[in-house]
Short mmCIF file of C-alpha atoms and ligand atoms in Angstrom, two decimals:
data_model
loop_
_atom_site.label_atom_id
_atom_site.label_comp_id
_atom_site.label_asym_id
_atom_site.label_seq_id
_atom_site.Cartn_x
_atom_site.Cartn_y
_atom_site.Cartn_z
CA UNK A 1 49.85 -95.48 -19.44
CA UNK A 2 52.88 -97.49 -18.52
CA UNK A 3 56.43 -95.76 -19.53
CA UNK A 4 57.06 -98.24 -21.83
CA UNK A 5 54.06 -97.61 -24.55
CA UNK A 6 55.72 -96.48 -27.72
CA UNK A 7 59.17 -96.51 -26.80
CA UNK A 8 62.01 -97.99 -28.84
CA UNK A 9 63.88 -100.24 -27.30
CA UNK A 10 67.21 -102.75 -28.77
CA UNK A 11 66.77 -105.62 -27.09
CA UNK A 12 71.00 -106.73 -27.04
CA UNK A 13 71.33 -110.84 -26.24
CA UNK A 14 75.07 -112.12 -26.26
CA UNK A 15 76.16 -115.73 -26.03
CA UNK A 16 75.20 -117.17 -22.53
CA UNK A 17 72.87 -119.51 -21.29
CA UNK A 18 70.78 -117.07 -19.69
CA UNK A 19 70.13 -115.87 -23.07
CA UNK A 20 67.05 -118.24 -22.86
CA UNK A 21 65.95 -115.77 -20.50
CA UNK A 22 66.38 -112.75 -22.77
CA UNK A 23 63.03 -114.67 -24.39
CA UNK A 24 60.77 -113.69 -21.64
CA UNK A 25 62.19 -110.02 -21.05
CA UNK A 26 61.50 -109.65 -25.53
CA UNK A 27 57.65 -110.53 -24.52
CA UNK A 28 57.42 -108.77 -21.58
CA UNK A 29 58.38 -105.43 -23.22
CA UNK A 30 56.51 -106.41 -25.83
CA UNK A 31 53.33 -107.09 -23.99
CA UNK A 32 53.85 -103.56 -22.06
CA UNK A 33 54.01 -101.41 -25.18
CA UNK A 34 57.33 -101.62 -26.62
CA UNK A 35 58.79 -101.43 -29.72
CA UNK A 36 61.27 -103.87 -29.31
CA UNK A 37 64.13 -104.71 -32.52
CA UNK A 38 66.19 -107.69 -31.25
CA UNK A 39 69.93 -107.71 -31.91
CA UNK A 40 71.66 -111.10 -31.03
CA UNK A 41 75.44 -111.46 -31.33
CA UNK A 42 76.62 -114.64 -33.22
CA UNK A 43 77.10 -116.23 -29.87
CA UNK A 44 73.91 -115.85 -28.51
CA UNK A 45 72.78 -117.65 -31.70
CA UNK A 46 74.34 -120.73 -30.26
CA UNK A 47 71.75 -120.28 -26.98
CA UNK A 48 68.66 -119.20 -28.98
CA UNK A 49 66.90 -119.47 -32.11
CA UNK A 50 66.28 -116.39 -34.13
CA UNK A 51 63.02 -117.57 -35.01
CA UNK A 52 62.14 -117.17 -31.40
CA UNK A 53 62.79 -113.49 -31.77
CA UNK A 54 61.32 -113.18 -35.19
CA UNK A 55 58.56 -114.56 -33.70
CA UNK A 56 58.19 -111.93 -30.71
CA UNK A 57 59.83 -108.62 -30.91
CA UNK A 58 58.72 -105.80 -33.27
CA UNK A 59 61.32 -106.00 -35.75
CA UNK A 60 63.15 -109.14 -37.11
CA UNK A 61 66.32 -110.15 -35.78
CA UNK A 62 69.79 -108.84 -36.65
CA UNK A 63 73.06 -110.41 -36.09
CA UNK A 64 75.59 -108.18 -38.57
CA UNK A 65 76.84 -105.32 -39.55
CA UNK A 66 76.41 -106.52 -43.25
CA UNK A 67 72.65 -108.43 -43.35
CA UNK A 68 69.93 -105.47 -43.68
CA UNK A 69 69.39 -103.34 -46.69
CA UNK A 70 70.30 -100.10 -44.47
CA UNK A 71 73.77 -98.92 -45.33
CA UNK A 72 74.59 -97.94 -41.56
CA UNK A 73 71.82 -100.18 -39.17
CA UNK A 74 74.16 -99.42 -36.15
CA UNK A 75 72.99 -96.34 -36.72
CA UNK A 76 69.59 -96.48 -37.30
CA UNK A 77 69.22 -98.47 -34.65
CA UNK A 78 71.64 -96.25 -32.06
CA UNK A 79 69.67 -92.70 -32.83
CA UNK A 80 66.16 -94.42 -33.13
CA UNK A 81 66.18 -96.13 -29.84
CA UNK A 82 65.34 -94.51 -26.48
CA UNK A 83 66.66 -97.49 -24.55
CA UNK A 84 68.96 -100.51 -24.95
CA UNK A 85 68.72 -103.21 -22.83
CA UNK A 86 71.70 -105.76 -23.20
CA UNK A 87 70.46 -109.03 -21.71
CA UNK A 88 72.15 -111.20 -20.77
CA UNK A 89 75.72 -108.73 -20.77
CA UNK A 90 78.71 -111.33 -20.85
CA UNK A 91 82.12 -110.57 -19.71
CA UNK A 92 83.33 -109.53 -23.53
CA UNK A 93 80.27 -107.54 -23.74
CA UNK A 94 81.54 -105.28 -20.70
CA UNK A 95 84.47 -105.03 -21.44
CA UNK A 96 84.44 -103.97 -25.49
CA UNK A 97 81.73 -101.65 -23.89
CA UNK A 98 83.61 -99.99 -21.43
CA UNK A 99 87.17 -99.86 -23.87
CA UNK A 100 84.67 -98.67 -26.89
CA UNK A 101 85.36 -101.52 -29.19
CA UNK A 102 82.22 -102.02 -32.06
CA UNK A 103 83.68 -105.32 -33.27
CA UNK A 104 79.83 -106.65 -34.18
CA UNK A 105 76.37 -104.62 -34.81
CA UNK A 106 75.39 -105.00 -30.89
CA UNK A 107 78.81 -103.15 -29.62
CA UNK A 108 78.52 -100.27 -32.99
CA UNK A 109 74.79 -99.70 -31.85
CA UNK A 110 76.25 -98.88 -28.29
CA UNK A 111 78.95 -96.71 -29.24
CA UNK A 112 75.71 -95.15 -31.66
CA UNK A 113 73.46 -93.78 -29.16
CA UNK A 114 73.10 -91.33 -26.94
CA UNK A 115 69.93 -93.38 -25.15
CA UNK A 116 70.09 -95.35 -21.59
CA UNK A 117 71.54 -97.98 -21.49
CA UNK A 118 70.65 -101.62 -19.05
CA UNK A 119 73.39 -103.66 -18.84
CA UNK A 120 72.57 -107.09 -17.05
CA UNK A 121 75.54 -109.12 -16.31
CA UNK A 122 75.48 -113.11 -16.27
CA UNK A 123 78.16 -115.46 -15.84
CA UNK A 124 79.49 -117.92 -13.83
CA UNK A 125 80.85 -116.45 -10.54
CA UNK A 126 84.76 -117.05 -10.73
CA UNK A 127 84.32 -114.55 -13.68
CA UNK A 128 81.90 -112.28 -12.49
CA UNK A 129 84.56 -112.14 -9.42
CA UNK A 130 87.44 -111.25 -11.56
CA UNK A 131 88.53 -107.92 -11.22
CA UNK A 132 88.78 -106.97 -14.76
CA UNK A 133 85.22 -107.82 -14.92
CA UNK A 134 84.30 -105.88 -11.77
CA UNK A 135 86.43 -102.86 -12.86
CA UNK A 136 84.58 -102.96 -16.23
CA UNK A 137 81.07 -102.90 -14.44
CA UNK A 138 82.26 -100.01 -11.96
CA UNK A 139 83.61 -98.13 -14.85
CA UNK A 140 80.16 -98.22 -17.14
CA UNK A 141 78.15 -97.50 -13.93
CA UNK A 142 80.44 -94.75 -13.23
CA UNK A 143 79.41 -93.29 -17.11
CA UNK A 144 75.17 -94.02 -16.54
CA UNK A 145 75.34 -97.25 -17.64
CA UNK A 146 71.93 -99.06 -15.42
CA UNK A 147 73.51 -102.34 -14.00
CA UNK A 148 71.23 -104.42 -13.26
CA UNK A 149 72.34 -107.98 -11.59
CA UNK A 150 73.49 -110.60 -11.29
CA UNK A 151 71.85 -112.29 -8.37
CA UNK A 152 72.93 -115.42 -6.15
CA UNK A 153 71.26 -118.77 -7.40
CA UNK A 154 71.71 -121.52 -9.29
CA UNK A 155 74.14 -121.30 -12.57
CA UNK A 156 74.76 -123.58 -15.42
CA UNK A 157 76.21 -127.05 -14.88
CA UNK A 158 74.73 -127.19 -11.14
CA UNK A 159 77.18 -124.53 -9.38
CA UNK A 160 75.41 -122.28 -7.08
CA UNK A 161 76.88 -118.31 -6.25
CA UNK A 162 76.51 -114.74 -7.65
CA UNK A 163 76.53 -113.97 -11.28
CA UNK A 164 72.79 -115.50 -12.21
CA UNK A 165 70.83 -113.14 -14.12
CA UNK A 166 68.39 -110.99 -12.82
CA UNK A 167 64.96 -112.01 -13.27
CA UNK A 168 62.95 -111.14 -16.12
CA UNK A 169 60.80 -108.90 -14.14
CA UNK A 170 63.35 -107.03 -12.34
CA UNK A 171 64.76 -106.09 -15.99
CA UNK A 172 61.43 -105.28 -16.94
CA UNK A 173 61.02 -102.99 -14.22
CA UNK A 174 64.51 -101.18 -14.56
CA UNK A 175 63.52 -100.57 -18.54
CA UNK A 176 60.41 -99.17 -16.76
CA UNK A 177 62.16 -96.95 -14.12
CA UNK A 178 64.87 -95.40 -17.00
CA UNK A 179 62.13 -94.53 -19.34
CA UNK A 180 59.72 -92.88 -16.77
CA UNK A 181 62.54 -90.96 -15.38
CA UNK A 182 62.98 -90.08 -19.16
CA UNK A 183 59.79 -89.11 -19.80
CA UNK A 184 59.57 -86.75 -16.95
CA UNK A 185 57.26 -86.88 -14.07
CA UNK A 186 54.43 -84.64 -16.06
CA UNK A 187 54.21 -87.95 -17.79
CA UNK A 188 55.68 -86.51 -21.45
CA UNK A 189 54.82 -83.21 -23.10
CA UNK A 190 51.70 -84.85 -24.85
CA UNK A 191 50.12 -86.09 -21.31
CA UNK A 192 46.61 -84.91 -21.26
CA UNK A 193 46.51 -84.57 -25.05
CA UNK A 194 43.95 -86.88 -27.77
CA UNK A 195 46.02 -87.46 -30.92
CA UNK A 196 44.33 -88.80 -33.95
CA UNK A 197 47.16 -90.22 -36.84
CA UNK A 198 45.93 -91.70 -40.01
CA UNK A 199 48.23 -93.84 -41.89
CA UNK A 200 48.42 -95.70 -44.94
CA UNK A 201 47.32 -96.27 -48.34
CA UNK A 202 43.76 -96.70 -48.97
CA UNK A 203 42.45 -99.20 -51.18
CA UNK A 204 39.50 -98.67 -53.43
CA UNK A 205 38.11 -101.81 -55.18
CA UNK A 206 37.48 -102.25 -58.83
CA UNK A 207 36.32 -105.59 -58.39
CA UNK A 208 36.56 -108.52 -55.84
CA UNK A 209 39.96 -109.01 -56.69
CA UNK A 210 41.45 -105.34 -57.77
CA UNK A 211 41.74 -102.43 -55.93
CA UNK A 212 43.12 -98.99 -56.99
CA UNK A 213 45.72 -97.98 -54.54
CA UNK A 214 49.80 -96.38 -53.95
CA UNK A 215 52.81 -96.95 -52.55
CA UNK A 216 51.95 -95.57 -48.89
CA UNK A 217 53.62 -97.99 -46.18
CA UNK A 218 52.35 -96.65 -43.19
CA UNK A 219 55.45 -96.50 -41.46
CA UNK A 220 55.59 -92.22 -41.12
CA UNK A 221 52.38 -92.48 -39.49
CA UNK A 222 52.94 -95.14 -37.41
CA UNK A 223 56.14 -93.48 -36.60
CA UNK A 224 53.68 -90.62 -35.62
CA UNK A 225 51.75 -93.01 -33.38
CA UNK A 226 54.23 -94.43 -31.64
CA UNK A 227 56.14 -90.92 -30.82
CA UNK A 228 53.11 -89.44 -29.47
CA UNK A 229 51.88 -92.25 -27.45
CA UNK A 230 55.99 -92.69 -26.31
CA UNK A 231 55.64 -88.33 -25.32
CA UNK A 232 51.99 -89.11 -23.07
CA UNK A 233 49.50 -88.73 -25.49
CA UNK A 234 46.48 -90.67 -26.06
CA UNK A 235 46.28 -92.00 -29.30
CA UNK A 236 43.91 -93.09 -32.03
CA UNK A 237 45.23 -94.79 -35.34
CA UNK A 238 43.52 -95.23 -38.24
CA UNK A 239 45.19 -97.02 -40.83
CA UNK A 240 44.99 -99.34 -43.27
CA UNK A 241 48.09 -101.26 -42.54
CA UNK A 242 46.98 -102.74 -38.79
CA UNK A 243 48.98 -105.25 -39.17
CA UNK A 244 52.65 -103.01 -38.47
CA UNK A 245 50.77 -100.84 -36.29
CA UNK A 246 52.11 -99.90 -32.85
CA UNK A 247 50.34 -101.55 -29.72
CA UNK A 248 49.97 -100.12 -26.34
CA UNK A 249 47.96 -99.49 -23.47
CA UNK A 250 47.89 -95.64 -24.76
CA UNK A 251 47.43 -96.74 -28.60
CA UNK A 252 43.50 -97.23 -30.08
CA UNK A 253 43.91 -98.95 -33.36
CA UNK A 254 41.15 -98.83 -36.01
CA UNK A 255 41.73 -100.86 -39.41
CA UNK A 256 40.15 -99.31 -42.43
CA UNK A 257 40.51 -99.62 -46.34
CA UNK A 258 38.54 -97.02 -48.32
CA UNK A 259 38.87 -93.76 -48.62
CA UNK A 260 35.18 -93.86 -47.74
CA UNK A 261 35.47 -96.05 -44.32
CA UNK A 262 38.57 -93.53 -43.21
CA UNK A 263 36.96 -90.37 -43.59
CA UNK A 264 34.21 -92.25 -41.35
CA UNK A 265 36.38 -93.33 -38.94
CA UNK A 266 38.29 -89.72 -38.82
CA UNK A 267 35.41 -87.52 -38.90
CA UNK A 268 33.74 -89.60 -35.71
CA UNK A 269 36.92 -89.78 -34.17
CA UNK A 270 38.38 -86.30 -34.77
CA UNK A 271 35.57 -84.74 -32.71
CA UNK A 272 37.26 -84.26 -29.27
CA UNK A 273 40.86 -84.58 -30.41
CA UNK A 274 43.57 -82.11 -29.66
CA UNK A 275 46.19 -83.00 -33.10
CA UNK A 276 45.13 -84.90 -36.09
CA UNK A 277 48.15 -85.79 -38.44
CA UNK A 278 46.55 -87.05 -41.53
CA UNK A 279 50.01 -89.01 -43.03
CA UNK A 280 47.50 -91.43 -44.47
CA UNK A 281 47.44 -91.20 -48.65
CA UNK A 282 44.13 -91.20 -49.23
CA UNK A 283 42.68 -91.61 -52.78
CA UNK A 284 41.45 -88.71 -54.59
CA UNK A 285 39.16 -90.91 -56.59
CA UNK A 286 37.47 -94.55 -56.66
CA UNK A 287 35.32 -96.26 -59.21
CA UNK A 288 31.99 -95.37 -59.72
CA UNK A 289 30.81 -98.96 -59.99
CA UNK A 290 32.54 -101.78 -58.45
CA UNK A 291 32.14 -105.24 -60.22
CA UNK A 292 30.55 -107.45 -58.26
CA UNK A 293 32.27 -110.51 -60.02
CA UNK A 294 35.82 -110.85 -60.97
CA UNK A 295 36.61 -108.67 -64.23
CA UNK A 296 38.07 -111.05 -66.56
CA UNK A 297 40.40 -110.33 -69.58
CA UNK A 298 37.88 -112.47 -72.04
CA UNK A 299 35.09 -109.47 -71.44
CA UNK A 300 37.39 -107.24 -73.31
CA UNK A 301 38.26 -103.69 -73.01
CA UNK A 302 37.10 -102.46 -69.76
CA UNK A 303 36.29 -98.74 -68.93
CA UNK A 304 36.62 -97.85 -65.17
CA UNK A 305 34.81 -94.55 -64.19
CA UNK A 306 35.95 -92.17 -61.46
CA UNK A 307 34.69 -90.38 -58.54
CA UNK A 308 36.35 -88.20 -56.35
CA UNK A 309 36.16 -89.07 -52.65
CA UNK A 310 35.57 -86.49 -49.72
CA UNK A 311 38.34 -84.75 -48.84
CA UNK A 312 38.84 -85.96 -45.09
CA UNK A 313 41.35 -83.10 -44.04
CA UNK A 314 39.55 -80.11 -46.11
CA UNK A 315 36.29 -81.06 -44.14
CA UNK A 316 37.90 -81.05 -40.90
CA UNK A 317 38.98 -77.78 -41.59
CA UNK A 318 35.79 -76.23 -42.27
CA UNK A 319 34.39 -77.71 -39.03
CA UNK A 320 37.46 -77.19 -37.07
CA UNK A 321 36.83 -77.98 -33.66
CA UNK A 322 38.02 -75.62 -30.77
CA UNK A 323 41.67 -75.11 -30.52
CA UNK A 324 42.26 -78.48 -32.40
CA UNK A 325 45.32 -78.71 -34.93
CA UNK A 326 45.41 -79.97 -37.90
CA UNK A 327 48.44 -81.71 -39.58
CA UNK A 328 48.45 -82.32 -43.52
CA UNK A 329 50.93 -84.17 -45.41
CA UNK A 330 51.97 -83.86 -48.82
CA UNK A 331 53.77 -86.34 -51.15
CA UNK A 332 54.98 -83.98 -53.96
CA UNK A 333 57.46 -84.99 -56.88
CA UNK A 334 58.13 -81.24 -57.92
CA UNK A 335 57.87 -77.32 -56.75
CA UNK A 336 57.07 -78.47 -52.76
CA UNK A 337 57.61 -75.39 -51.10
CA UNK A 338 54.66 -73.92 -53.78
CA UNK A 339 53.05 -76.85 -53.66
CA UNK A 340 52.63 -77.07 -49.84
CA UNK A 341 51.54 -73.22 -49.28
CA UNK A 342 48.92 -74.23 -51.97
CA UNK A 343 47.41 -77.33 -49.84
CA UNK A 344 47.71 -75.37 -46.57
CA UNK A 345 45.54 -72.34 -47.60
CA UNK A 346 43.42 -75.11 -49.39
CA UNK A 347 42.69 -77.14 -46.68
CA UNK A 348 42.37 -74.39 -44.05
CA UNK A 349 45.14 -76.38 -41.89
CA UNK A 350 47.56 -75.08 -39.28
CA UNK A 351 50.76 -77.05 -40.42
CA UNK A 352 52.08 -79.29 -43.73
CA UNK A 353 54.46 -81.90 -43.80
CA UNK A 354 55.60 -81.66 -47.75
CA UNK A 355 58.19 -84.13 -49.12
CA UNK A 356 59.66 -85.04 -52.24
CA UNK A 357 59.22 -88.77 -52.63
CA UNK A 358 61.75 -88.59 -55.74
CA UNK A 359 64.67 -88.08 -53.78
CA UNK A 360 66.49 -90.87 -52.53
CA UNK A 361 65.46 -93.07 -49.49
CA UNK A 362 62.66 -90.33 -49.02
CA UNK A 363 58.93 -91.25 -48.33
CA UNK A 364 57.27 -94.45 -49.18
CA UNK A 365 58.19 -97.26 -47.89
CA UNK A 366 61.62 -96.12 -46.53
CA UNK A 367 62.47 -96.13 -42.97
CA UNK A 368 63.71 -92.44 -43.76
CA UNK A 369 61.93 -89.38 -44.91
CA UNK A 370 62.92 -85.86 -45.46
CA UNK A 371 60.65 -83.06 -45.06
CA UNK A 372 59.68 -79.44 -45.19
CA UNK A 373 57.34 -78.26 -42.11
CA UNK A 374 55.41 -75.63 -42.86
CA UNK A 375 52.67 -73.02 -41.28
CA UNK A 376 50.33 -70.86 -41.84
CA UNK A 377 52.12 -68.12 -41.21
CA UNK A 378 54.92 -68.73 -43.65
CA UNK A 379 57.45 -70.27 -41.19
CA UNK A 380 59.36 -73.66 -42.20
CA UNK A 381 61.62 -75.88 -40.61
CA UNK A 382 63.77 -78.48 -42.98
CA UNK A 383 64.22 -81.96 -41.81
CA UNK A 384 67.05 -83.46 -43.62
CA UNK A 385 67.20 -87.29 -44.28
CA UNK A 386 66.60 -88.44 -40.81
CA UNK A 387 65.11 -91.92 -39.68
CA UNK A 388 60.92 -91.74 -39.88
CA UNK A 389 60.68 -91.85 -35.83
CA UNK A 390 63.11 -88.67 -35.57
CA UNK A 391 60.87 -86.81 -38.19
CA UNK A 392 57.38 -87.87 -36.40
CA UNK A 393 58.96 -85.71 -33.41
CA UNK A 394 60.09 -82.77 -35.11
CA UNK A 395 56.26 -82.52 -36.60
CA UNK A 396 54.71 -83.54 -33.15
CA UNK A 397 57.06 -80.50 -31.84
CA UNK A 398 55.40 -78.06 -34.59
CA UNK A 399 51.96 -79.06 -33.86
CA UNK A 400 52.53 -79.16 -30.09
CA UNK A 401 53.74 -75.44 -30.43
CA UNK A 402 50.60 -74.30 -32.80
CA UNK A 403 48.23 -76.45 -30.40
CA UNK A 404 49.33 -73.87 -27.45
CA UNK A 405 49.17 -70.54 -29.46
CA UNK A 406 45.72 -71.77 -30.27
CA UNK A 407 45.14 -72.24 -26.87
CA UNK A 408 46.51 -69.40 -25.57
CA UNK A 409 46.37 -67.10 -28.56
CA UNK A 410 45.22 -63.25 -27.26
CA UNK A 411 43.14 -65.97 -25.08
CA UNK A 412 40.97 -67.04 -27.28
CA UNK A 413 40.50 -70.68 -28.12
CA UNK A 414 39.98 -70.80 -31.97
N1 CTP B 501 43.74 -85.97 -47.89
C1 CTP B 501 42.50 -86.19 -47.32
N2 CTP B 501 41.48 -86.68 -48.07
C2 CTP B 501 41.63 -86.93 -49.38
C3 CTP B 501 42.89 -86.69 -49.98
C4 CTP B 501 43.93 -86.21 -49.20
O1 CTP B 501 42.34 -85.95 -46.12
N3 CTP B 501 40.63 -87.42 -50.07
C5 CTP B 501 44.81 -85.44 -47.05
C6 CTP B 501 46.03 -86.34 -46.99
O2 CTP B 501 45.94 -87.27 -45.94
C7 CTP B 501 47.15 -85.36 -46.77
C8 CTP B 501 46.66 -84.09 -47.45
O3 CTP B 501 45.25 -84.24 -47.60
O4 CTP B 501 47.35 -85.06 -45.42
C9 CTP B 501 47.27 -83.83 -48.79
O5 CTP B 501 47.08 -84.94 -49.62
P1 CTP B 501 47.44 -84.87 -51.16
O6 CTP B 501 46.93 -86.09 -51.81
O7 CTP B 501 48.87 -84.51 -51.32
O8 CTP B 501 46.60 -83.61 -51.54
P2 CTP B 501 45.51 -83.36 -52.58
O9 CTP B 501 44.73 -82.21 -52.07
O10 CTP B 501 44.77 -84.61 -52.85
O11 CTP B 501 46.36 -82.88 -53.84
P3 CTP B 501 47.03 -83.65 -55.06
O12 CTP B 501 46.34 -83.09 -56.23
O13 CTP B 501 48.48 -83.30 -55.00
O14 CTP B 501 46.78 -85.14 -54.89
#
């Protein structure tokens, strides 16, 4: 698996004309793995449509401080990432970088991380001479700032000398070099590992038209997914949201609906995986009968008769596999901590991820979660409100943990 699979990388594009360029290094990333969110200043708008963008990174374009629901998305998007890339990096760029000016969302999400950070320079090469300019560059290099570029070649308007910049590939390639060197030479702390995440809502139909279903997103498990795959591990997703789930080399989608179809796809799959992390909300109950024709409000009152569905997680537990851990998750609106010990004894699970999905910006749908981490032997670990990436690696640390004291364990395998 490449080092790019699963990671989070801001793609930064300021106002140049190499920004075109920037296009090519969004798919490339893309195409390798990568979650990429774009983040174009207002000058780099002038280059390149956002649509362009929309159109190929992960996330939709940003251009402010002021234009996503998120209160802080400098932030969100400093912590979350494990790279930036700023592509092309003109001579403003540089130098708010290196003086520590956040004037617009691209310089705040610099000052906001603690990730690597690619700058690659392009300009025309009376400025890239300057020594302002060149002092900047020394300066960020100087703090671990990857410089990569500019090369000699053609420029804008027909001149010819340094300051083009570097080629798509070579970009590519440094992304690829920071992360690996990132994720260690073992290959990540999951290398070697099968990780099964479920994720999603499932859907159970009343009829061709309605379905009985909740407010699951996907995005904690897909969060989940994209971690594990970004720490090594080889990873199977079922969910019933494909359509936002992450891609990779390392990453084995499988698209499902029904309760019924998931617990198919999870029992077949779980059989020679190390961690399953069942995020997924999976119905409790589905009709008995589904219409076959559309139930219309003419045929009057309308009973709907329910069935409970298997318990996916509860079965895995009796037939726990050898060593294998097993992740629940529980969406709880009162007493968690009670509430939680209940499901894990229950289910016969090693770990449960409990949150309160009253509280604000918690759970569905949110890009945040908080959560209690719980096991079996009565230890917990608190997450406060923390993006849903941040949480997927605290619980990938807990089950990563049990998953070698079942291994090792008085050296047994359980
Ligand atoms: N789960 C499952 N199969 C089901 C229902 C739930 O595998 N049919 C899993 C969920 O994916 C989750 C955990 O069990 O990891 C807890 O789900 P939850 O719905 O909170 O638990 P329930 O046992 O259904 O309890 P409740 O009465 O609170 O719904």
């Amino acid at each position: 698996m490449g080092s790019l699979t699963g990671r989070r990388i801001v793609l930064g594009v300021t106002g140049g004309v190499a920004a075109y360029k920037a296009v090519e290094v969004c798919r490339r990333l893309v195409d390798a793995g990568a979650h990429v969110a774009p983040v174009l200043t207002r000058g780099a708008l002038h280059f390149v449509g956002r649509a362009t963008f929309d159109a190929l990174a992960s996330e939709p374009v940003q251009t402010s401080l002021w234009d996503e629901p998120h209160p802080i998305p400098h932030t969100r998007l400093g912590q979350g990432a494990d790279l930036v890339v700023v592509c092309p990096a003109t001579a403003r760029l540089l130098s708010d970088y290196r003086t520590g000016r956040s004037g617009d969302l691209l310089t705040a999400t610099l000052l906001a991380t603690r990730a690597p950070v690619i700058v690659c320079p392009a300009m025309h090469t009376e400025m890239w001479e300057q020594p302002s300019v060149q002092e900047n560059v020394e300066v960020l290099a100087s703090r671990g700032v990857t410089v990569v570029g500019p090369e000699d070649g053609r420029l804008a308007g027909g001149d010819v000398g340094e300051g083009r910049l570097a080629d798509p590939a070579t970009v590519v390639t440094a992304a690829e070099e920071v992360l690996g060197a990132t994720r260690g030479d073992a290959g990540g702390d999951l290398a070697g590992l099968t990780v099964l995440v479920t994720a999603g809502g499932t859907r159970e139909p009343i009829c061709p038209v309605r379905f009985l279903g909740n407010r699951s997103s996907g995005k904690q498990g897909h969060a989940l997914v994209a971690e594990a795959a970004a720490r090594g591990a080889q990873v199977r997703c079922v969910t019933t949201q494909p359509g936002t789930a992450p891609a990779g080399p390392g990453i084995d989608v499988t698209a499902v609906d029904t309760a019924a179809e998931m617990a198919a796809a999870v029992i077949a799959q779980a059989v020679d995986a190390d961690i399953v992390l069942m995020a997924a909300a999976v119905a409790d109950f589905r009709p008995v009968e589904v219409a076959a024709e559309k139930i219309k409000k003419g045929d009057g009152p309308t009973e709907i008769i329910l069935e409970p569905t298997v318990d996916i997680l509860a079965e895995l537990g009796r037939s726990r596999i050898n060593g294998q851990v097993l992740v629940g998750f529980a969406a709880e609106t009162r007493d968690l901590r009670q509430n939680a010990v209940a499901k894990l004894a229950a289910k016969g699970i090693d770990l449960i991820v409990a949150n309160d999905v009253s509280a604000p910006q918690v759970g569905f749908e949110h890009d945040t979660n908080a959560v209690l981490v719980m096991d079996a032997s009565g230890g917990a670990r608190e997450v406060s409100l923390a993006d849903k990436r941040e949480v997927a690696g605290v619980v990938l640390d807990a089950a990563l943990a049990e998953h070698r004291t079942n291994r090792t364990g008085n050296g047994d395998v359980r």
